[in-house]
């Protein structure tokens, strides 16, 4: 069996990690809507104006929580016929030993679609509501990753010199060197012949590497966030209230990878913590993590701004702009460039040589392939990178004491690592039955239903203690094998208190 560590494992030594609308807020994950629902410290990073609410839980003005976590991984790779044990943790996928050439072609298509991985861990959060307004503070680890390869790059990764881009194969047999016109049947036949050693592939009509990579996007970020927020009532009467809030963040950047190719141009940037030891870093191999508190590779500040309106004690409207700011990366900075033509290639793809996808040299690893296509150059320079800024619009209405229904739209205001690729529109609801809160909804993107979240929260003693478990997509668990782009996801919290 050949190990295929998808980038969750590949980047475990560098980072983990694309836009989670609720982050680690397990009380909102099950409905998929949070702009006008999140309260106390859980409103940080969503809508700081919600900190100004003073009657969400009567008599309780202090909130405290620890280790609230949100995680998701979505990709067609989870259902790829080439991969075994795709549900194992930590996603240590293995190639089927009897996988066919056609099944590897399906792998190449799935690499085009790519994958998205998110992990948000709120180490702790604290909030206090006073007559002057609401104050909150939290410390959160934010990981975000998204990757998708161009057709040519996905085929070269999968088949190496046997990719359809190369029209001629050079191989050795019985001490002699031969050439053959490349085709799927020819390549598959030569590879299965034990007397044949394929040496390289060549293209008579070569493209530049940026042209081959056109459409490739690989974006990773790992940020530690210290967030202080304040929200207060601006105006209110018996039927109407306006609230505003601000969140100020001090940010420590642990790792960043930003590679993108478009319009015949390829560029990339890498920076990672000195706590990740490495002699020859590649795009996916930063070395081993030292057992010490990671030193930041960069730092910066961010701002969240929010406002909401309450009307008739039942209707809420909210708007927020989050992650305004930047991080300046200073440690272990590398640039990624490429401008050469790819005429010959001498590395086999995962189809033939896939003992590992990690490392910077050797067989068919992502890094060994990339290092033969792009230039990774170390430099003593700094780079300022803007945060993944988003705009949130939300609304909700409460029906009695048992049901609240809401909707929201989250739109990316830039394409920086960690941001959404396009606007996400969600609708969701909470049904309260005694101490239990059942949540569900629909999340859409590009006019398609992305997922159906579901969650259960237990909130006894009038909200004094709160715990819950939710998923971002219930369908992926119920119809895993039938899903084209399944998702593993969970959000949970068991240590949340109000006094």
CSV table of C-alpha atoms in Angstrom, one decimal:
chain,number,residue,atom,x,y,z
A,1,UNK,CA,0.0,0.0,0.0
A,2,UNK,CA,1.2,3.5,-0.8
A,3,UNK,CA,0.6,6.3,1.6
A,4,UNK,CA,-1.1,9.4,0.3
A,5,UNK,CA,-1.1,12.0,3.0
A,6,UNK,CA,-3.5,14.7,1.8
A,7,UNK,CA,-2.4,18.2,2.7
A,8,UNK,CA,-3.9,18.0,6.2
A,9,UNK,CA,-1.1,15.7,7.1
A,10,UNK,CA,1.4,17.2,4.6
A,11,UNK,CA,1.0,20.6,6.3
A,12,UNK,CA,0.7,19.2,9.9
A,13,UNK,CA,4.4,20.3,10.2
A,14,UNK,CA,3.7,23.7,8.7
A,15,UNK,CA,0.1,24.5,9.1
A,16,UNK,CA,-3.4,23.3,8.7
A,17,UNK,CA,-6.5,24.7,7.5
A,18,UNK,CA,-11.3,28.0,3.7
A,19,UNK,CA,-13.7,30.4,5.0
A,20,UNK,CA,-15.8,29.1,7.9
A,21,UNK,CA,-18.7,31.6,8.5
A,22,UNK,CA,-19.1,30.6,12.1
A,23,UNK,CA,-15.5,29.7,13.0
A,24,UNK,CA,-15.5,27.9,16.4
A,25,UNK,CA,-19.1,29.1,17.4
A,26,UNK,CA,-20.7,25.7,17.9
A,27,UNK,CA,-24.0,27.3,18.9
A,28,UNK,CA,-24.3,28.8,15.4
A,29,UNK,CA,-22.7,26.0,13.2
A,30,UNK,CA,-25.9,23.9,13.2
A,31,UNK,CA,-28.0,26.6,11.6
A,32,UNK,CA,-25.3,28.1,9.3
A,33,UNK,CA,-26.4,31.6,10.3
A,34,UNK,CA,-24.7,33.7,13.0
A,35,UNK,CA,-24.7,37.5,12.2
A,36,UNK,CA,-27.8,38.2,14.3
A,37,UNK,CA,-27.5,35.2,16.6
A,38,UNK,CA,-24.0,35.1,18.2
A,39,UNK,CA,-23.8,36.7,21.6
A,40,UNK,CA,-21.2,37.6,24.3
A,41,UNK,CA,-17.6,36.6,23.3
A,42,UNK,CA,-18.9,34.4,20.5
A,43,UNK,CA,-19.9,37.6,18.7
A,44,UNK,CA,-16.2,38.4,18.3
A,45,UNK,CA,-15.2,38.0,14.6
A,46,UNK,CA,-18.8,37.8,13.6
A,47,UNK,CA,-20.6,41.1,14.7
A,48,UNK,CA,-19.1,43.0,17.6
A,49,UNK,CA,-22.3,45.1,17.8
A,50,UNK,CA,-24.0,42.1,19.4
A,51,UNK,CA,-21.9,42.7,22.5
A,52,UNK,CA,-24.3,45.6,23.2
A,53,UNK,CA,-27.3,43.4,23.8
A,54,UNK,CA,-28.1,43.3,27.5
A,55,UNK,CA,-31.3,41.1,27.7
A,56,UNK,CA,-30.3,37.9,25.9
A,57,UNK,CA,-30.1,36.0,29.1
A,58,UNK,CA,-31.8,37.8,31.9
A,59,UNK,CA,-29.7,38.2,35.1
A,60,UNK,CA,-26.6,36.8,33.4
A,61,UNK,CA,-23.9,39.3,32.6
A,62,UNK,CA,-20.7,37.3,32.6
A,63,UNK,CA,-19.8,34.6,30.1
A,64,UNK,CA,-16.8,32.3,30.0
A,65,UNK,CA,-15.8,29.5,27.6
A,66,UNK,CA,-12.9,27.2,26.8
A,67,UNK,CA,-11.7,25.1,23.9
A,68,UNK,CA,-14.6,25.7,21.5
A,69,UNK,CA,-13.7,24.1,18.2
A,70,UNK,CA,-14.9,24.1,14.6
A,71,UNK,CA,-13.4,21.8,11.9
A,72,UNK,CA,-14.3,20.9,8.3
A,73,UNK,CA,-12.6,19.1,5.4
A,74,UNK,CA,-14.4,18.9,2.1
A,75,UNK,CA,-13.2,17.4,-1.2
A,76,UNK,CA,-14.2,14.8,-3.9
A,77,UNK,CA,-10.9,13.1,-2.9
A,78,UNK,CA,-12.9,11.6,0.1
A,79,UNK,CA,-14.9,9.5,-2.4
A,80,UNK,CA,-12.1,8.9,-4.9
A,81,UNK,CA,-11.9,5.2,-6.0
A,82,UNK,CA,-8.1,5.3,-5.8
A,83,UNK,CA,-8.1,6.0,-2.1
A,84,UNK,CA,-8.7,3.7,0.7
A,85,UNK,CA,-9.6,4.4,4.3
A,86,UNK,CA,-10.6,8.0,3.4
A,87,UNK,CA,-12.4,8.5,6.7
A,88,UNK,CA,-9.4,7.7,8.8
A,89,UNK,CA,-7.9,10.3,11.1
A,90,UNK,CA,-5.7,12.2,10.5
A,91,UNK,CA,-6.6,11.6,6.8
A,92,UNK,CA,-3.9,9.1,6.2
A,93,UNK,CA,-5.2,8.1,2.8
A,94,UNK,CA,-3.8,5.0,1.0
A,95,UNK,CA,-3.8,4.1,-2.7
A,96,UNK,CA,-5.5,0.9,-3.7
A,97,UNK,CA,-2.8,-1.5,-4.9
A,98,UNK,CA,-5.0,-2.6,-7.8
A,99,UNK,CA,-6.2,0.9,-8.9
A,100,UNK,CA,-6.6,1.2,-12.6
A,101,UNK,CA,-5.3,3.8,-15.0
A,102,UNK,CA,-8.9,5.1,-15.4
A,103,UNK,CA,-9.3,5.4,-11.7
A,104,UNK,CA,-6.1,7.6,-11.5
A,105,UNK,CA,-7.6,9.7,-14.2
A,106,UNK,CA,-10.5,10.3,-11.8
A,107,UNK,CA,-7.9,11.3,-9.2
A,108,UNK,CA,-6.5,13.9,-11.5
A,109,UNK,CA,-9.9,15.4,-12.0
A,110,UNK,CA,-10.5,15.5,-8.3
A,111,UNK,CA,-7.2,17.3,-7.8
A,112,UNK,CA,-8.5,20.0,-10.1
A,113,UNK,CA,-11.5,20.5,-7.8
A,114,UNK,CA,-9.1,20.4,-4.9
A,115,UNK,CA,-10.1,20.6,-1.2
A,116,UNK,CA,-10.9,23.0,1.6
A,117,UNK,CA,-9.8,22.5,5.2
A,118,UNK,CA,-10.7,24.7,8.2
A,119,UNK,CA,-9.8,24.5,11.8
A,120,UNK,CA,-10.8,27.2,14.3
A,121,UNK,CA,-9.9,26.7,18.0
A,122,UNK,CA,-11.0,29.3,20.5
A,123,UNK,CA,-8.7,28.6,23.4
A,124,UNK,CA,-10.8,30.7,25.7
A,125,UNK,CA,-13.3,33.6,25.6
A,126,UNK,CA,-14.7,35.9,28.3
A,127,UNK,CA,-17.4,38.6,28.2
A,128,UNK,CA,-19.0,41.1,30.6
A,129,UNK,CA,-22.1,43.1,30.0
A,130,UNK,CA,-22.4,46.4,31.9
A,131,UNK,CA,-24.6,49.5,31.7
A,132,UNK,CA,-22.0,51.1,29.6
A,133,UNK,CA,-21.9,48.2,27.1
A,134,UNK,CA,-20.5,44.8,26.5
A,135,UNK,CA,-16.8,43.9,26.7
A,136,UNK,CA,-15.3,40.7,25.4
A,137,UNK,CA,-11.9,39.1,24.9
A,138,UNK,CA,-10.8,35.8,23.3
A,139,UNK,CA,-7.7,34.0,22.0
A,140,UNK,CA,-8.2,31.9,18.9
A,141,UNK,CA,-6.1,29.7,16.6
A,142,UNK,CA,-7.3,30.2,13.0
A,143,UNK,CA,-6.3,27.8,10.3
A,144,UNK,CA,-7.5,28.1,6.7
A,145,UNK,CA,-6.5,26.3,3.5
A,146,UNK,CA,-7.8,26.0,0.0
A,147,UNK,CA,-6.2,24.2,-3.0
A,148,UNK,CA,-7.2,23.5,-6.6
A,149,UNK,CA,-4.9,22.6,-9.5
A,150,UNK,CA,-5.1,23.3,-13.2
A,151,UNK,CA,-5.8,20.5,-15.5
A,152,UNK,CA,-2.2,20.3,-16.8
A,153,UNK,CA,-0.7,20.5,-13.3
A,154,UNK,CA,-3.1,17.9,-11.8
A,155,UNK,CA,-2.3,15.4,-14.7
A,156,UNK,CA,1.4,16.0,-14.2
A,157,UNK,CA,1.1,15.4,-10.5
A,158,UNK,CA,-0.8,12.2,-11.1
A,159,UNK,CA,1.0,10.8,-14.1
A,160,UNK,CA,4.3,12.7,-14.2
A,161,UNK,CA,6.0,12.2,-17.5
A,162,UNK,CA,3.0,10.1,-18.6
A,163,UNK,CA,0.6,13.1,-18.6
A,164,UNK,CA,-1.2,13.9,-21.8
A,165,UNK,CA,0.8,17.2,-22.0
A,166,UNK,CA,3.9,15.1,-23.1
A,167,UNK,CA,3.5,13.7,-26.6
A,168,UNK,CA,6.6,11.5,-26.6
A,169,UNK,CA,7.8,9.0,-24.0
A,170,UNK,CA,11.5,7.9,-23.7
A,171,UNK,CA,12.0,4.5,-22.1
A,172,UNK,CA,14.7,1.8,-21.7
A,173,UNK,CA,14.3,-1.9,-22.4
A,174,UNK,CA,16.9,-4.6,-22.4
A,175,UNK,CA,19.7,-2.0,-22.4
A,176,UNK,CA,18.3,-0.1,-25.3
A,177,UNK,CA,16.6,3.3,-25.4
A,178,UNK,CA,13.4,3.8,-27.4
A,179,UNK,CA,10.8,6.5,-28.0
A,180,UNK,CA,7.0,6.1,-28.3
A,181,UNK,CA,4.1,8.4,-29.0
A,182,UNK,CA,2.4,9.0,-25.7
A,183,UNK,CA,-1.2,8.0,-25.2
A,184,UNK,CA,-3.1,6.6,-22.2
A,185,UNK,CA,-3.0,3.1,-23.6
A,186,UNK,CA,0.7,3.3,-24.6
A,187,UNK,CA,1.7,4.7,-21.2
A,188,UNK,CA,-0.3,2.2,-19.3
A,189,UNK,CA,1.0,-0.7,-21.3
A,190,UNK,CA,4.7,0.4,-20.9
A,191,UNK,CA,4.3,0.9,-17.2
A,192,UNK,CA,2.8,-2.6,-16.7
A,193,UNK,CA,5.7,-4.2,-18.6
A,194,UNK,CA,8.3,-5.1,-16.0
A,195,UNK,CA,11.1,-5.0,-18.5
A,196,UNK,CA,10.5,-1.4,-19.3
A,197,UNK,CA,11.7,1.7,-17.5
A,198,UNK,CA,10.1,4.9,-18.6
A,199,UNK,CA,12.8,7.7,-18.4
A,200,UNK,CA,11.0,10.9,-19.4
A,201,UNK,CA,8.3,12.6,-21.3
A,202,UNK,CA,8.8,15.4,-23.9
A,203,UNK,CA,6.5,18.0,-25.4
A,204,UNK,CA,7.0,19.1,-29.0
A,205,UNK,CA,4.7,22.2,-28.4
A,206,UNK,CA,5.9,23.2,-24.9
A,207,UNK,CA,4.1,25.7,-22.7
A,208,UNK,CA,5.6,27.9,-20.0
A,209,UNK,CA,5.1,26.8,-16.5
A,210,UNK,CA,2.8,29.7,-15.7
A,211,UNK,CA,0.6,28.6,-18.6
A,212,UNK,CA,0.6,25.0,-17.3
A,213,UNK,CA,-0.4,26.2,-13.9
A,214,UNK,CA,-3.0,28.7,-15.1
A,215,UNK,CA,-5.9,28.4,-12.7
A,216,UNK,CA,-3.9,26.8,-9.8
A,217,UNK,CA,-4.6,28.3,-6.4
A,218,UNK,CA,-3.0,27.1,-3.2
A,219,UNK,CA,-3.6,29.3,-0.2
A,220,UNK,CA,-2.8,28.5,3.5
A,221,UNK,CA,-2.8,30.6,6.6
A,222,UNK,CA,-2.3,30.0,10.3
A,223,UNK,CA,-3.0,33.0,12.5
A,224,UNK,CA,-3.2,33.3,16.3
A,225,UNK,CA,-5.7,36.0,17.2
A,226,UNK,CA,-6.1,38.1,20.4
A,227,UNK,CA,-9.4,39.8,20.0
A,228,UNK,CA,-10.8,42.5,22.2
A,229,UNK,CA,-14.3,43.8,21.4
A,230,UNK,CA,-16.7,46.4,22.7
A,231,UNK,CA,-20.4,46.9,21.8
A,232,UNK,CA,-23.0,49.2,23.1
A,233,UNK,CA,-26.5,50.6,22.6
A,234,UNK,CA,-26.5,53.8,20.5
A,235,UNK,CA,-30.2,54.5,20.6
A,236,UNK,CA,-33.2,52.7,21.9
A,237,UNK,CA,-36.8,53.1,22.9
A,238,UNK,CA,-39.5,50.5,23.6
A,239,UNK,CA,-39.8,49.4,20.0
A,240,UNK,CA,-36.5,50.2,18.3
A,241,UNK,CA,-32.8,50.0,19.1
A,242,UNK,CA,-29.5,50.6,17.3
A,243,UNK,CA,-26.3,49.0,18.5
A,244,UNK,CA,-22.7,49.4,17.3
A,245,UNK,CA,-19.5,47.6,18.1
A,246,UNK,CA,-15.8,47.3,17.3
A,247,UNK,CA,-13.3,44.5,17.6
A,248,UNK,CA,-9.5,45.2,17.8
A,249,UNK,CA,-7.2,42.2,17.1
A,250,UNK,CA,-3.5,41.7,17.7
A,251,UNK,CA,-2.5,39.0,15.2
A,252,UNK,CA,0.5,36.6,15.2
A,253,UNK,CA,1.2,34.9,11.9
A,254,UNK,CA,2.5,31.3,12.3
A,255,UNK,CA,2.6,30.3,8.6
A,256,UNK,CA,1.5,31.6,5.2
A,257,UNK,CA,1.6,30.1,1.7
A,258,UNK,CA,0.1,32.0,-1.2
A,259,UNK,CA,0.5,30.5,-4.7
A,260,UNK,CA,-1.6,31.5,-7.6
A,261,UNK,CA,-1.3,31.4,-11.4
A,262,UNK,CA,-3.4,33.4,-13.8
A,263,UNK,CA,-3.1,35.2,-17.1
A,264,UNK,CA,0.3,33.6,-17.9
A,265,UNK,CA,1.8,34.7,-14.6
A,266,UNK,CA,2.8,32.7,-11.6
A,267,UNK,CA,3.7,34.1,-8.2
A,268,UNK,CA,3.9,32.9,-4.7
A,269,UNK,CA,5.0,33.7,-1.2
A,270,UNK,CA,6.0,31.6,1.8
A,271,UNK,CA,6.7,32.5,5.4
A,272,UNK,CA,6.6,30.2,8.4
A,273,UNK,CA,7.6,30.2,12.1
A,274,UNK,CA,11.2,29.6,13.0
A,275,UNK,CA,9.8,26.9,15.3
A,276,UNK,CA,9.4,24.8,12.2
A,277,UNK,CA,12.9,23.4,11.6
A,278,UNK,CA,13.8,22.9,7.9
A,279,UNK,CA,17.0,22.7,5.9
A,280,UNK,CA,15.5,22.9,2.4
A,281,UNK,CA,11.8,23.9,2.6
A,282,UNK,CA,9.5,23.2,-0.2
A,283,UNK,CA,5.9,24.4,-0.8
A,284,UNK,CA,4.5,21.6,1.4
A,285,UNK,CA,7.5,20.7,3.6
A,286,UNK,CA,8.5,23.1,6.3
A,287,UNK,CA,10.3,20.5,8.4
A,288,UNK,CA,9.5,19.2,11.8
A,289,UNK,CA,7.8,21.1,14.6
A,290,UNK,CA,10.0,21.7,17.7
A,291,UNK,CA,8.3,21.0,20.9
A,292,UNK,CA,8.1,24.6,22.1
A,293,UNK,CA,5.7,27.5,21.8
A,294,UNK,CA,5.9,28.5,18.2
A,295,UNK,CA,7.5,31.9,17.5
A,296,UNK,CA,5.5,34.1,15.2
A,297,UNK,CA,6.7,34.6,11.7
A,298,UNK,CA,4.9,37.9,11.4
A,299,UNK,CA,2.5,40.2,13.3
A,300,UNK,CA,-0.2,42.8,12.6
A,301,UNK,CA,-3.5,44.2,13.6
A,302,UNK,CA,-7.1,43.9,12.5
A,303,UNK,CA,-10.4,45.6,13.1
A,304,UNK,CA,-14.0,44.3,13.0
A,305,UNK,CA,-16.8,46.8,12.7
A,306,UNK,CA,-20.5,46.0,13.2
A,307,UNK,CA,-23.9,47.5,13.6
A,308,UNK,CA,-27.3,46.0,14.2
A,309,UNK,CA,-30.9,47.0,14.8
A,310,UNK,CA,-33.6,45.4,17.0
A,311,UNK,CA,-37.2,46.2,16.2
A,312,UNK,CA,-40.4,45.2,18.0
A,313,UNK,CA,-38.5,42.8,20.2
A,314,UNK,CA,-38.6,40.2,17.5
A,315,UNK,CA,-36.7,41.4,14.5
A,316,UNK,CA,-32.9,41.8,14.2
A,317,UNK,CA,-30.9,43.3,11.3
A,318,UNK,CA,-27.1,43.2,11.3
A,319,UNK,CA,-24.1,44.3,9.2
A,320,UNK,CA,-20.4,43.8,9.8
A,321,UNK,CA,-17.1,44.2,8.1
A,322,UNK,CA,-14.5,41.8,9.5
A,323,UNK,CA,-10.8,41.4,9.2
A,324,UNK,CA,-9.8,44.9,8.1
A,325,UNK,CA,-6.0,45.1,8.5
A,326,UNK,CA,-2.9,43.2,7.6
A,327,UNK,CA,0.0,41.1,8.9
A,328,UNK,CA,3.7,41.8,8.0
A,329,UNK,CA,5.6,38.6,7.5
A,330,UNK,CA,9.3,38.8,8.4
A,331,UNK,CA,10.6,35.3,9.3
A,332,UNK,CA,11.7,32.6,6.8
A,333,UNK,CA,10.3,34.5,3.8
A,334,UNK,CA,10.5,32.9,0.3
A,335,UNK,CA,9.4,33.9,-3.1
A,336,UNK,CA,8.0,31.5,-5.7
A,337,UNK,CA,8.5,32.2,-9.4
A,338,UNK,CA,8.6,30.4,-12.8
A,339,UNK,CA,9.0,31.5,-16.4
A,340,UNK,CA,10.6,28.7,-18.2
A,341,UNK,CA,9.2,26.4,-20.9
A,342,UNK,CA,8.6,22.8,-19.9
A,343,UNK,CA,10.0,20.6,-22.7
A,344,UNK,CA,11.2,17.5,-20.8
A,345,UNK,CA,10.2,15.9,-17.5
A,346,UNK,CA,11.8,13.0,-15.7
A,347,UNK,CA,9.6,12.4,-12.6
A,348,UNK,CA,6.9,9.8,-12.4
A,349,UNK,CA,3.5,10.8,-11.0
A,350,UNK,CA,1.5,9.3,-8.1
A,351,UNK,CA,0.3,6.6,-10.6
A,352,UNK,CA,3.7,5.0,-10.6
A,353,UNK,CA,5.7,6.4,-7.6
A,354,UNK,CA,3.7,7.6,-4.7
A,355,UNK,CA,5.4,6.2,-1.6
A,356,UNK,CA,4.9,9.7,-0.1
A,357,UNK,CA,3.7,13.1,-1.0
A,358,UNK,CA,5.9,14.8,1.6
A,359,UNK,CA,9.5,15.8,1.3
A,360,UNK,CA,11.6,17.9,-1.1
A,361,UNK,CA,13.4,15.2,-3.0
A,362,UNK,CA,13.1,11.6,-4.1
A,363,UNK,CA,10.0,10.1,-5.8
A,364,UNK,CA,6.8,11.6,-6.9
A,365,UNK,CA,6.0,14.0,-4.1
A,366,UNK,CA,4.2,17.3,-4.5
A,367,UNK,CA,7.5,19.1,-3.6
A,368,UNK,CA,9.7,17.0,-5.9
A,369,UNK,CA,7.4,17.8,-8.8
A,370,UNK,CA,7.0,21.5,-7.9
A,371,UNK,CA,10.8,21.9,-7.3
A,372,UNK,CA,11.3,20.8,-10.8
A,373,UNK,CA,8.8,23.4,-12.1
A,374,UNK,CA,9.2,26.5,-10.0
A,375,UNK,CA,11.9,28.5,-8.3
A,376,UNK,CA,11.8,28.8,-4.5
A,377,UNK,CA,14.2,31.5,-3.4
A,378,UNK,CA,15.0,32.6,0.1
A,379,UNK,CA,15.1,36.3,0.7
A,380,UNK,CA,15.8,38.7,3.6
A,381,UNK,CA,12.6,40.7,3.0
A,382,UNK,CA,9.3,41.6,4.6
A,383,UNK,CA,5.8,41.3,3.0
A,384,UNK,CA,2.6,43.0,4.2
A,385,UNK,CA,-0.4,40.8,3.4
A,386,UNK,CA,-3.9,42.0,3.9
A,387,UNK,CA,-6.3,40.0,6.0
A,388,UNK,CA,-9.2,38.0,4.4
A,389,UNK,CA,-11.8,40.9,4.7
A,390,UNK,CA,-15.5,40.0,4.5
A,391,UNK,CA,-18.8,41.7,4.5
A,392,UNK,CA,-21.7,40.2,6.5
A,393,UNK,CA,-25.4,41.0,6.2
A,394,UNK,CA,-27.9,39.2,8.3
A,395,UNK,CA,-31.5,39.3,9.5
A,396,UNK,CA,-33.6,37.2,11.9
A,397,UNK,CA,-37.1,37.1,13.3
A,398,UNK,CA,-38.3,35.4,16.5
A,399,UNK,CA,-41.7,33.6,16.7
A,400,UNK,CA,-42.6,33.4,20.3
A,401,UNK,CA,-40.2,31.8,22.7
A,402,UNK,CA,-39.6,28.6,20.7
A,403,UNK,CA,-38.5,29.5,17.2
A,404,UNK,CA,-36.1,32.0,15.6
A,405,UNK,CA,-35.5,32.0,11.8
A,406,UNK,CA,-32.7,34.0,10.1
A,407,UNK,CA,-30.6,34.5,7.0
A,408,UNK,CA,-27.3,36.0,6.1
A,409,UNK,CA,-24.9,36.7,3.3
A,410,UNK,CA,-21.1,36.6,3.6
A,411,UNK,CA,-19.1,38.2,0.8
A,412,UNK,CA,-15.3,38.2,0.4
A,413,UNK,CA,-13.8,41.7,-0.2
A,414,UNK,CA,-10.5,40.3,-1.4
A,415,UNK,CA,-9.0,36.9,-2.4
A,416,UNK,CA,-6.3,36.6,0.3
A,417,UNK,CA,-5.6,33.3,2.0
A,418,UNK,CA,-8.3,32.2,4.3
A,419,UNK,CA,-11.2,34.0,2.5
A,420,UNK,CA,-14.2,32.7,0.7
A,421,UNK,CA,-14.0,32.2,-3.0
A,422,UNK,CA,-17.4,33.8,-3.6
A,423,UNK,CA,-20.5,35.0,-1.6
A,424,UNK,CA,-22.2,32.5,0.6
A,425,UNK,CA,-25.9,32.8,1.4
A,426,UNK,CA,-27.5,30.9,4.3
A,427,UNK,CA,-30.9,30.4,5.9
A,428,UNK,CA,-31.4,28.7,9.2
A,429,UNK,CA,-33.5,28.3,12.4
A,430,UNK,CA,-33.4,27.5,16.1
A,431,UNK,CA,-36.1,25.4,17.7
A,432,UNK,CA,-36.1,25.6,21.5
A,433,UNK,CA,-37.7,22.8,23.4
A,434,UNK,CA,-36.9,23.1,27.1
A,435,UNK,CA,-33.2,23.1,27.7
A,436,UNK,CA,-32.6,21.7,24.2
A,437,UNK,CA,-32.0,23.9,21.1
A,438,UNK,CA,-32.2,22.1,17.7
A,439,UNK,CA,-30.7,23.9,14.7
A,440,UNK,CA,-30.6,23.4,11.0
A,441,UNK,CA,-30.5,25.3,7.7
A,442,UNK,CA,-29.3,25.6,4.1
A,443,UNK,CA,-26.0,27.0,2.9
A,444,UNK,CA,-25.7,28.0,-0.7
A,445,UNK,CA,-23.0,29.3,-3.0
A,446,UNK,CA,-23.1,30.1,-6.7
A,447,UNK,CA,-26.9,29.2,-6.7
A,448,UNK,CA,-26.1,25.7,-5.5
A,449,UNK,CA,-26.9,24.1,-2.1
A,450,UNK,CA,-23.5,23.5,-0.5
A,451,UNK,CA,-24.5,21.9,2.7
A,452,UNK,CA,-27.3,21.2,5.2
A,453,UNK,CA,-26.0,22.0,8.7
A,454,UNK,CA,-27.5,20.5,11.9
A,455,UNK,CA,-26.8,20.9,15.6
A,456,UNK,CA,-28.0,20.2,19.1
A,457,UNK,CA,-27.2,22.5,22.0
A,458,UNK,CA,-28.1,21.7,25.7
A,459,UNK,CA,-28.6,24.8,27.8
A,460,UNK,CA,-29.9,23.9,31.2
A,461,UNK,CA,-30.4,26.2,34.2
A,462,UNK,CA,-31.6,29.0,32.0
A,463,UNK,CA,-28.4,29.1,30.1
A,464,UNK,CA,-26.0,28.9,33.0
A,465,UNK,CA,-24.2,26.0,31.3
A,466,UNK,CA,-24.1,25.3,27.6
A,467,UNK,CA,-22.7,22.4,25.6
A,468,UNK,CA,-23.3,21.3,22.0
A,469,UNK,CA,-22.3,19.3,19.0
A,470,UNK,CA,-23.0,20.2,15.4
A,471,UNK,CA,-22.0,19.5,11.8
A,472,UNK,CA,-21.7,21.8,8.8
A,473,UNK,CA,-23.3,19.2,6.5
A,474,UNK,CA,-25.6,16.4,7.6
A,475,UNK,CA,-26.0,15.1,4.0
A,476,UNK,CA,-22.3,14.1,3.8
A,477,UNK,CA,-22.8,11.7,6.7
A,478,UNK,CA,-26.1,10.3,5.4
A,479,UNK,CA,-25.1,10.1,1.7
A,480,UNK,CA,-21.3,9.9,1.9
A,481,UNK,CA,-20.8,7.6,-1.0
A,482,UNK,CA,-23.2,9.4,-3.3
A,483,UNK,CA,-21.9,12.9,-2.6
A,484,UNK,CA,-19.7,14.5,-5.3
A,485,UNK,CA,-17.9,16.7,-2.8
A,486,UNK,CA,-18.4,15.2,0.7
A,487,UNK,CA,-17.5,17.0,3.8
A,488,UNK,CA,-16.2,15.9,7.2
A,489,UNK,CA,-17.2,18.5,9.7
A,490,UNK,CA,-17.9,19.1,13.4
A,491,UNK,CA,-18.1,21.9,15.9
A,492,UNK,CA,-18.4,21.4,19.6
A,493,UNK,CA,-18.1,23.0,22.9
A,494,UNK,CA,-18.5,21.6,26.4
A,495,UNK,CA,-17.1,24.3,28.7
A,496,UNK,CA,-19.3,27.4,28.2
A,497,UNK,CA,-20.8,29.1,31.2
A,498,UNK,CA,-22.9,32.2,32.1
A,499,UNK,CA,-23.3,33.9,35.5
